[in-house]
CSV table of C-alpha atoms in Angstrom, one decimal:
chain,number,residue,atom,x,y,z
M,119,UNK,CA,43.5,162.8,-109.3
M,120,UNK,CA,44.3,159.1,-108.9
M,121,UNK,CA,43.6,156.0,-110.9
M,122,UNK,CA,44.1,152.5,-109.8
M,123,UNK,CA,44.5,150.7,-113.1
M,124,UNK,CA,44.2,146.9,-113.4
M,125,UNK,CA,44.3,144.8,-116.6
M,126,UNK,CA,43.0,141.3,-116.6
M,127,UNK,CA,44.0,139.0,-119.4
M,128,UNK,CA,42.7,135.7,-120.7
M,129,UNK,CA,42.4,132.8,-118.2
M,130,UNK,CA,45.6,130.9,-117.6
M,131,UNK,CA,46.0,128.2,-115.0
M,132,UNK,CA,49.1,128.4,-112.7
M,133,UNK,CA,51.9,126.1,-114.0
M,134,UNK,CA,54.1,125.7,-110.9
M,135,UNK,CA,55.9,128.0,-108.6
M,136,UNK,CA,56.9,130.6,-111.1
M,137,UNK,CA,53.5,131.7,-112.2
M,138,UNK,CA,52.8,135.4,-111.9
M,139,UNK,CA,51.2,138.7,-112.6
M,140,UNK,CA,52.3,141.4,-114.9
M,141,UNK,CA,51.3,144.8,-113.6
M,142,UNK,CA,53.9,146.9,-115.4
M,143,UNK,CA,53.3,145.9,-119.0
M,144,UNK,CA,51.5,148.8,-120.7
M,145,UNK,CA,51.2,149.9,-124.3
M,146,UNK,CA,52.9,152.9,-125.8
M,147,UNK,CA,49.8,154.0,-127.6
M,148,UNK,CA,47.6,154.4,-124.6
M,149,UNK,CA,47.2,157.6,-122.6
M,150,UNK,CA,45.7,158.5,-119.2
M,151,UNK,CA,43.7,161.7,-119.3
M,152,UNK,CA,41.5,163.1,-116.6
M,153,UNK,CA,39.8,160.2,-114.9
M,154,UNK,CA,39.6,157.9,-118.0
M,155,UNK,CA,42.0,155.2,-119.2
M,156,UNK,CA,41.8,153.8,-122.6
M,157,UNK,CA,41.8,150.0,-122.5
M,158,UNK,CA,44.9,147.8,-123.1
M,159,UNK,CA,47.4,146.3,-120.7
M,160,UNK,CA,47.1,148.8,-117.9
M,161,UNK,CA,49.1,148.4,-114.7
M,162,UNK,CA,48.3,148.3,-111.1
M,163,UNK,CA,49.5,151.7,-109.8
M,164,UNK,CA,48.3,155.0,-108.5
M,165,UNK,CA,49.6,157.2,-111.2
M,166,UNK,CA,49.5,160.8,-112.0
M,167,UNK,CA,46.9,161.4,-114.7
M,168,UNK,CA,48.9,163.5,-117.1
M,169,UNK,CA,48.3,163.4,-120.9
M,170,UNK,CA,51.3,161.1,-121.5
M,171,UNK,CA,51.6,157.5,-122.5
M,172,UNK,CA,51.0,155.3,-119.5
M,173,UNK,CA,54.2,153.4,-120.3
M,174,UNK,CA,56.2,156.6,-120.2
M,175,UNK,CA,54.8,157.5,-116.8
M,176,UNK,CA,55.8,154.1,-115.4
M,177,UNK,CA,59.2,154.1,-117.0
M,178,UNK,CA,60.0,157.6,-115.8
M,179,UNK,CA,58.5,157.1,-112.4
M,180,UNK,CA,56.2,160.1,-112.9
M,181,UNK,CA,53.7,159.1,-110.2
M,182,UNK,CA,52.2,161.1,-107.5
M,183,UNK,CA,53.6,160.0,-104.2
M,184,UNK,CA,51.9,162.9,-102.4
M,185,UNK,CA,48.6,161.7,-103.6
M,186,UNK,CA,49.4,158.2,-102.3
M,187,UNK,CA,50.1,159.6,-98.8
M,188,UNK,CA,46.9,161.7,-99.0
M,189,UNK,CA,45.0,158.5,-99.9
M,190,UNK,CA,46.2,156.7,-96.8
M,191,UNK,CA,46.0,159.7,-94.6
M,192,UNK,CA,49.7,159.8,-93.7
M,193,UNK,CA,50.8,163.3,-92.8
M,194,UNK,CA,54.0,162.7,-90.8
M,195,UNK,CA,57.6,163.2,-91.8
M,196,UNK,CA,59.1,160.7,-94.2
M,197,UNK,CA,62.7,161.9,-93.7
M,198,UNK,CA,63.7,159.0,-91.4
M,199,UNK,CA,63.8,155.7,-93.2
M,200,UNK,CA,63.5,153.8,-90.0
M,201,UNK,CA,61.3,151.0,-88.5
M,202,UNK,CA,58.9,153.5,-86.9
M,203,UNK,CA,58.2,155.2,-90.3
M,204,UNK,CA,57.8,151.9,-92.0
M,205,UNK,CA,55.4,150.7,-89.4
M,206,UNK,CA,53.4,153.9,-89.5
M,207,UNK,CA,53.0,153.7,-93.3
M,208,UNK,CA,52.0,150.1,-93.2
M,209,UNK,CA,49.3,150.8,-90.5
M,210,UNK,CA,48.0,153.8,-92.4
M,211,UNK,CA,47.6,151.8,-95.6
M,212,UNK,CA,45.9,148.7,-94.0
M,213,UNK,CA,43.4,151.1,-92.3
M,214,UNK,CA,42.6,153.0,-95.5
M,215,UNK,CA,43.0,150.5,-98.4
M,216,UNK,CA,40.7,147.5,-98.1
M,217,UNK,CA,41.6,144.0,-99.0
M,218,UNK,CA,38.9,143.2,-101.5
M,219,UNK,CA,37.8,141.7,-104.8
M,220,UNK,CA,34.4,143.4,-105.3
M,221,UNK,CA,34.9,144.3,-109.0
M,222,UNK,CA,35.0,140.7,-110.0
M,223,UNK,CA,31.4,140.5,-108.6
M,224,UNK,CA,29.9,143.6,-110.1
M,225,UNK,CA,30.7,143.1,-113.8
M,226,UNK,CA,34.0,144.9,-113.9
M,227,UNK,CA,36.4,141.9,-114.0
M,228,UNK,CA,37.9,143.1,-117.2
M,229,UNK,CA,39.8,146.4,-117.8
M,230,UNK,CA,39.1,147.6,-114.3
M,231,UNK,CA,39.5,151.3,-113.6
M,232,UNK,CA,39.1,152.3,-110.0
M,233,UNK,CA,39.0,156.0,-109.3
M,234,UNK,CA,39.3,156.6,-105.6
M,235,UNK,CA,39.1,154.9,-102.2
M,236,UNK,CA,39.3,151.4,-103.4
M,237,UNK,CA,41.5,148.4,-102.5
M,238,UNK,CA,42.5,145.2,-104.0
M,239,UNK,CA,44.3,142.0,-103.1
M,240,UNK,CA,48.0,141.4,-102.5
M,241,UNK,CA,49.0,141.9,-106.1
M,242,UNK,CA,47.7,145.4,-106.1
M,243,UNK,CA,48.0,146.7,-102.6
M,244,UNK,CA,51.5,145.2,-101.9
M,245,UNK,CA,52.7,146.4,-105.3
M,246,UNK,CA,51.4,149.8,-104.5
M,247,UNK,CA,53.2,149.7,-101.1
M,248,UNK,CA,56.4,148.5,-102.8
M,249,UNK,CA,56.3,151.5,-105.2
M,250,UNK,CA,55.6,153.9,-102.3
M,251,UNK,CA,58.4,152.6,-100.1
M,252,UNK,CA,60.9,152.4,-102.9
M,253,UNK,CA,60.0,155.9,-104.0
M,254,UNK,CA,60.8,157.5,-100.6
M,255,UNK,CA,64.0,155.5,-100.3
M,256,UNK,CA,63.4,152.3,-98.5
M,257,UNK,CA,65.4,149.2,-99.7
M,258,UNK,CA,62.5,147.1,-100.7
M,259,UNK,CA,62.3,143.7,-102.5
M,260,UNK,CA,59.3,141.8,-103.9
M,261,UNK,CA,59.0,138.2,-102.7
M,262,UNK,CA,56.6,135.4,-103.7
M,263,UNK,CA,54.5,133.3,-101.3
M,264,UNK,CA,52.8,130.0,-101.3
M,265,UNK,CA,49.5,130.1,-99.4
M,266,UNK,CA,48.6,127.4,-97.0
M,267,UNK,CA,45.3,125.6,-97.7
M,268,UNK,CA,43.6,124.3,-94.5
M,269,UNK,CA,41.3,121.9,-96.3
M,270,UNK,CA,44.1,120.4,-98.4
M,271,UNK,CA,46.6,120.7,-95.5
M,272,UNK,CA,49.4,121.9,-97.8
M,273,UNK,CA,50.9,125.0,-99.4
M,274,UNK,CA,49.9,126.0,-102.9
M,275,UNK,CA,52.2,124.7,-105.6
M,276,UNK,CA,51.9,128.0,-107.4
M,277,UNK,CA,53.4,131.3,-106.2
M,278,UNK,CA,50.1,133.1,-105.6
M,279,UNK,CA,51.0,135.7,-103.0
M,280,UNK,CA,53.1,138.9,-103.3
M,281,UNK,CA,54.8,140.1,-100.2
M,282,UNK,CA,57.7,142.5,-99.4
M,283,UNK,CA,61.1,142.5,-97.7
M,284,UNK,CA,62.4,145.8,-96.4
M,285,UNK,CA,66.0,146.2,-95.2
M,286,UNK,CA,66.8,148.8,-92.5
M,287,UNK,CA,70.2,149.2,-91.1
M,288,UNK,CA,71.2,145.7,-92.1
M,289,UNK,CA,68.1,144.1,-90.6
M,290,UNK,CA,65.5,142.5,-92.8
M,291,UNK,CA,61.7,142.8,-92.2
M,292,UNK,CA,58.7,141.1,-93.9
M,293,UNK,CA,56.0,143.6,-94.8
M,294,UNK,CA,52.6,142.6,-96.1
M,295,UNK,CA,49.6,144.8,-96.5
M,296,UNK,CA,47.6,142.3,-98.6
M,297,UNK,CA,46.4,139.3,-96.6
M,298,UNK,CA,43.5,141.0,-94.8
M,299,UNK,CA,41.0,139.7,-92.3
M,300,UNK,CA,42.4,138.5,-88.9
M,301,UNK,CA,45.6,137.2,-90.7
M,302,UNK,CA,46.8,140.7,-91.5
M,303,UNK,CA,50.1,141.8,-89.8
M,304,UNK,CA,49.9,145.3,-88.3
M,305,UNK,CA,53.7,145.7,-88.0
M,306,UNK,CA,56.7,144.6,-90.0
M,307,UNK,CA,58.0,141.2,-88.9
M,308,UNK,CA,61.7,140.9,-88.2
M,309,UNK,CA,63.1,138.1,-90.4
M,310,UNK,CA,64.3,135.9,-87.5
M,311,UNK,CA,63.5,132.1,-87.4
M,312,UNK,CA,61.6,130.8,-84.4
M,313,UNK,CA,60.9,134.1,-82.6
M,314,UNK,CA,57.4,134.9,-81.4
M,315,UNK,CA,56.4,138.4,-82.5
M,316,UNK,CA,53.2,139.5,-80.6
M,317,UNK,CA,51.0,142.0,-82.3
M,318,UNK,CA,47.4,143.2,-81.8
M,319,UNK,CA,45.8,140.7,-84.1
M,320,UNK,CA,47.8,137.6,-82.8
M,321,UNK,CA,51.3,136.3,-82.2
M,322,UNK,CA,53.2,135.8,-85.5
M,323,UNK,CA,56.1,133.5,-86.0
M,324,UNK,CA,58.5,133.1,-88.8
M,325,UNK,CA,60.4,129.8,-89.2
M,326,UNK,CA,63.2,128.9,-91.7
M,327,UNK,CA,63.8,125.4,-93.0
M,328,UNK,CA,66.0,124.5,-95.9
M,329,UNK,CA,65.8,127.9,-97.5
M,330,UNK,CA,62.0,128.2,-97.1
M,331,UNK,CA,60.4,130.6,-94.6
M,332,UNK,CA,57.1,129.8,-93.0
M,333,UNK,CA,54.7,132.4,-91.5
M,334,UNK,CA,52.4,131.1,-88.8
M,335,UNK,CA,50.1,132.7,-86.2
M,336,UNK,CA,49.0,131.8,-82.7
M,337,UNK,CA,45.4,133.0,-82.3
M,338,UNK,CA,43.2,133.8,-79.4
M,339,UNK,CA,39.9,132.2,-78.3
M,340,UNK,CA,36.8,133.5,-80.1
M,341,UNK,CA,33.5,134.7,-78.6
M,342,UNK,CA,30.5,134.9,-80.8
M,343,UNK,CA,27.5,136.4,-78.9
M,344,UNK,CA,25.0,135.5,-81.7
M,345,UNK,CA,24.6,131.7,-81.4
M,346,UNK,CA,23.1,131.6,-84.9
M,347,UNK,CA,26.7,132.0,-86.3
M,348,UNK,CA,28.6,129.6,-84.0
M,349,UNK,CA,29.0,127.1,-86.8
M,350,UNK,CA,29.6,129.7,-89.6
M,351,UNK,CA,32.0,128.4,-92.2
M,352,UNK,CA,33.8,131.8,-92.0
M,353,UNK,CA,35.1,131.1,-88.5
M,354,UNK,CA,38.7,130.0,-88.1
M,355,UNK,CA,38.7,126.9,-85.8
M,356,UNK,CA,42.4,126.6,-85.2
M,357,UNK,CA,44.5,128.4,-82.6
M,358,UNK,CA,47.7,127.7,-84.5
M,359,UNK,CA,47.4,128.7,-88.1
M,360,UNK,CA,49.8,128.3,-91.0
M,361,UNK,CA,49.5,131.2,-93.4
M,362,UNK,CA,52.0,131.0,-96.2
M,363,UNK,CA,55.6,130.1,-97.1
M,364,UNK,CA,58.1,132.0,-99.1
M,365,UNK,CA,61.8,132.2,-100.2
M,366,UNK,CA,64.1,135.2,-100.2
M,367,UNK,CA,64.5,135.0,-104.0
M,368,UNK,CA,63.8,138.5,-105.4
M,369,UNK,CA,60.8,138.7,-107.7
M,370,UNK,CA,59.5,141.2,-110.2
M,371,UNK,CA,55.9,142.0,-110.8
M,372,UNK,CA,56.1,140.1,-114.1
M,373,UNK,CA,56.5,136.9,-112.2
M,374,UNK,CA,52.9,137.1,-111.1
M,375,UNK,CA,51.3,137.4,-114.6
M,376,UNK,CA,49.3,134.2,-115.0
M,377,UNK,CA,48.3,133.9,-111.3
M,378,UNK,CA,46.5,137.2,-111.5
M,379,UNK,CA,44.4,136.0,-114.3
M,380,UNK,CA,43.8,132.6,-112.6
M,381,UNK,CA,42.6,134.3,-109.3
M,382,UNK,CA,40.1,136.4,-111.2
M,383,UNK,CA,38.7,133.8,-113.7
M,384,UNK,CA,39.2,130.2,-112.5
M,385,UNK,CA,36.2,128.5,-110.9
M,386,UNK,CA,38.7,126.9,-108.5
M,387,UNK,CA,39.7,130.4,-107.1
M,388,UNK,CA,38.2,131.7,-103.9
M,389,UNK,CA,38.2,135.1,-105.6
M,390,UNK,CA,35.5,134.0,-108.0
M,391,UNK,CA,33.7,131.9,-105.4
M,392,UNK,CA,33.3,134.6,-102.8
M,393,UNK,CA,32.9,138.4,-102.8
M,394,UNK,CA,34.9,139.9,-99.9
M,395,UNK,CA,36.1,143.1,-98.4
M,396,UNK,CA,38.0,143.6,-95.2
M,397,UNK,CA,39.5,146.7,-93.5
M,398,UNK,CA,41.5,147.0,-90.4
M,399,UNK,CA,40.6,149.4,-87.6
M,400,UNK,CA,42.5,150.6,-84.5
M,401,UNK,CA,41.2,147.7,-82.5
M,402,UNK,CA,39.9,145.1,-84.9
M,403,UNK,CA,38.8,144.3,-88.5
M,404,UNK,CA,35.6,144.6,-90.5
M,405,UNK,CA,34.8,141.9,-93.0
M,406,UNK,CA,32.1,141.6,-95.6
M,407,UNK,CA,31.8,138.2,-97.3
M,408,UNK,CA,28.8,137.8,-99.5
M,409,UNK,CA,25.9,139.1,-97.4
M,410,UNK,CA,27.6,138.5,-94.1
M,411,UNK,CA,29.1,141.4,-92.2
M,412,UNK,CA,31.5,140.8,-89.3
M,413,UNK,CA,33.5,142.8,-86.9
M,414,UNK,CA,36.3,141.2,-84.9
M,415,UNK,CA,37.5,143.1,-81.9
M,416,UNK,CA,40.9,141.8,-81.0
M,417,UNK,CA,41.6,140.8,-77.4
M,418,UNK,CA,38.4,142.4,-76.0
M,419,UNK,CA,38.9,140.5,-72.8
M,420,UNK,CA,40.8,137.5,-71.3
M,421,UNK,CA,42.8,136.7,-74.4
M,422,UNK,CA,39.6,136.4,-76.4
M,423,UNK,CA,38.5,138.1,-79.6
M,424,UNK,CA,34.9,139.2,-79.9
M,425,UNK,CA,33.2,138.5,-83.3
M,426,UNK,CA,29.9,140.1,-84.2
M,427,UNK,CA,27.9,138.9,-87.1
M,428,UNK,CA,25.1,140.4,-89.1
M,429,UNK,CA,23.4,139.2,-92.3
M,430,UNK,CA,22.7,142.1,-94.6
M,431,UNK,CA,20.0,142.5,-97.2
M,432,UNK,CA,20.6,143.9,-100.7
M,433,UNK,CA,19.5,147.4,-99.6
M,434,UNK,CA,22.1,147.5,-96.8
M,435,UNK,CA,25.1,146.4,-98.9
M,436,UNK,CA,25.7,149.7,-100.6
M,437,UNK,CA,25.3,151.7,-97.4
M,438,UNK,CA,27.7,149.4,-95.5
M,439,UNK,CA,30.3,149.6,-98.3
M,440,UNK,CA,30.2,153.4,-98.2
M,441,UNK,CA,30.0,153.9,-94.4
M,442,UNK,CA,32.3,151.2,-93.1
M,443,UNK,CA,34.7,150.5,-96.0
M,444,UNK,CA,34.5,153.9,-97.7
M,445,UNK,CA,33.8,152.3,-101.0
M,446,UNK,CA,31.4,153.5,-103.7
M,447,UNK,CA,30.9,151.0,-106.6
M,448,UNK,CA,30.1,152.2,-110.1
M,449,UNK,CA,28.1,149.0,-110.7
M,450,UNK,CA,25.8,146.9,-108.6
M,451,UNK,CA,27.5,144.3,-106.5
M,452,UNK,CA,26.2,140.8,-106.7
M,453,UNK,CA,27.3,139.4,-103.3
M,454,UNK,CA,28.5,135.8,-103.5
M,455,UNK,CA,29.3,133.2,-100.8
M,456,UNK,CA,30.4,130.1,-102.7
M,457,UNK,CA,31.8,126.9,-101.3
M,458,UNK,CA,35.5,127.7,-101.5
M,459,UNK,CA,37.3,127.8,-98.1
M,460,UNK,CA,37.6,131.4,-96.8
M,461,UNK,CA,37.8,132.4,-93.1
M,462,UNK,CA,37.9,135.7,-91.4
């Protein structure tokens, strides 16, 4: 049995680039038993639910790696720690673990316990991936990113994104399972400055300047058959998109403590402004933002993405979450589409 455990503390605003999220701090007096977790400083991890203190499980590394691979549907050999294996694991995770924030919008923002088939944002899903890759032997490093704001035309001052660097045979790769939507990489990106790296979603490009690395993407044209949604605020209107910047300074999960609280509690956060869920497929990506469901099929013809829109009613939300995203919520979701900038 698996638990994805997330603790959310009191609201703290980011105070510069070293803000962070603490997903490993747990109390000695709290146990995980069956499918229940007693509340207090739980961590973001798939952990084995034995009757031991959670902190001991984390310190000893007693976590169920086989359950993780069952969760993402990965059945191949993990004996070779090569680029092919890394790519395969990444693709399995992004097609099984949604990029989502739904618990904030269904009354479970504090002391969240997610049993099975749920997702999260970068701080959970990339930390989970970090643990899995490290457990099977990959040389993996946590990095911190600064997300680009299109309306503000600048990168965030706070370190609000967690990503990974994986080293294989002396070559470094950027691995990120936690950005979602049409910005999600499907393959690791080789850490080379100025090289176009075509993937199914788009062309990605990494550029280094004065110790900072910048991730950008070159996007395709978009075709929206339903003219009602041609001016949707969910549509990306730029063919060249800045995504985030980062440095190669190694980070720990403790470096992301206050930003995790900020993302879940601040009125200025897109996480509180909009409910969202996205999941990659073999040829595209499903997104649910508020009541709006979209499916983007990458490169369906002539270097153009097809984007289909549908507005759901309340009765359809639960069915869509279950059938498309494989999510069953314990509480009723209150879909939200606030005014914070968020594109698919």
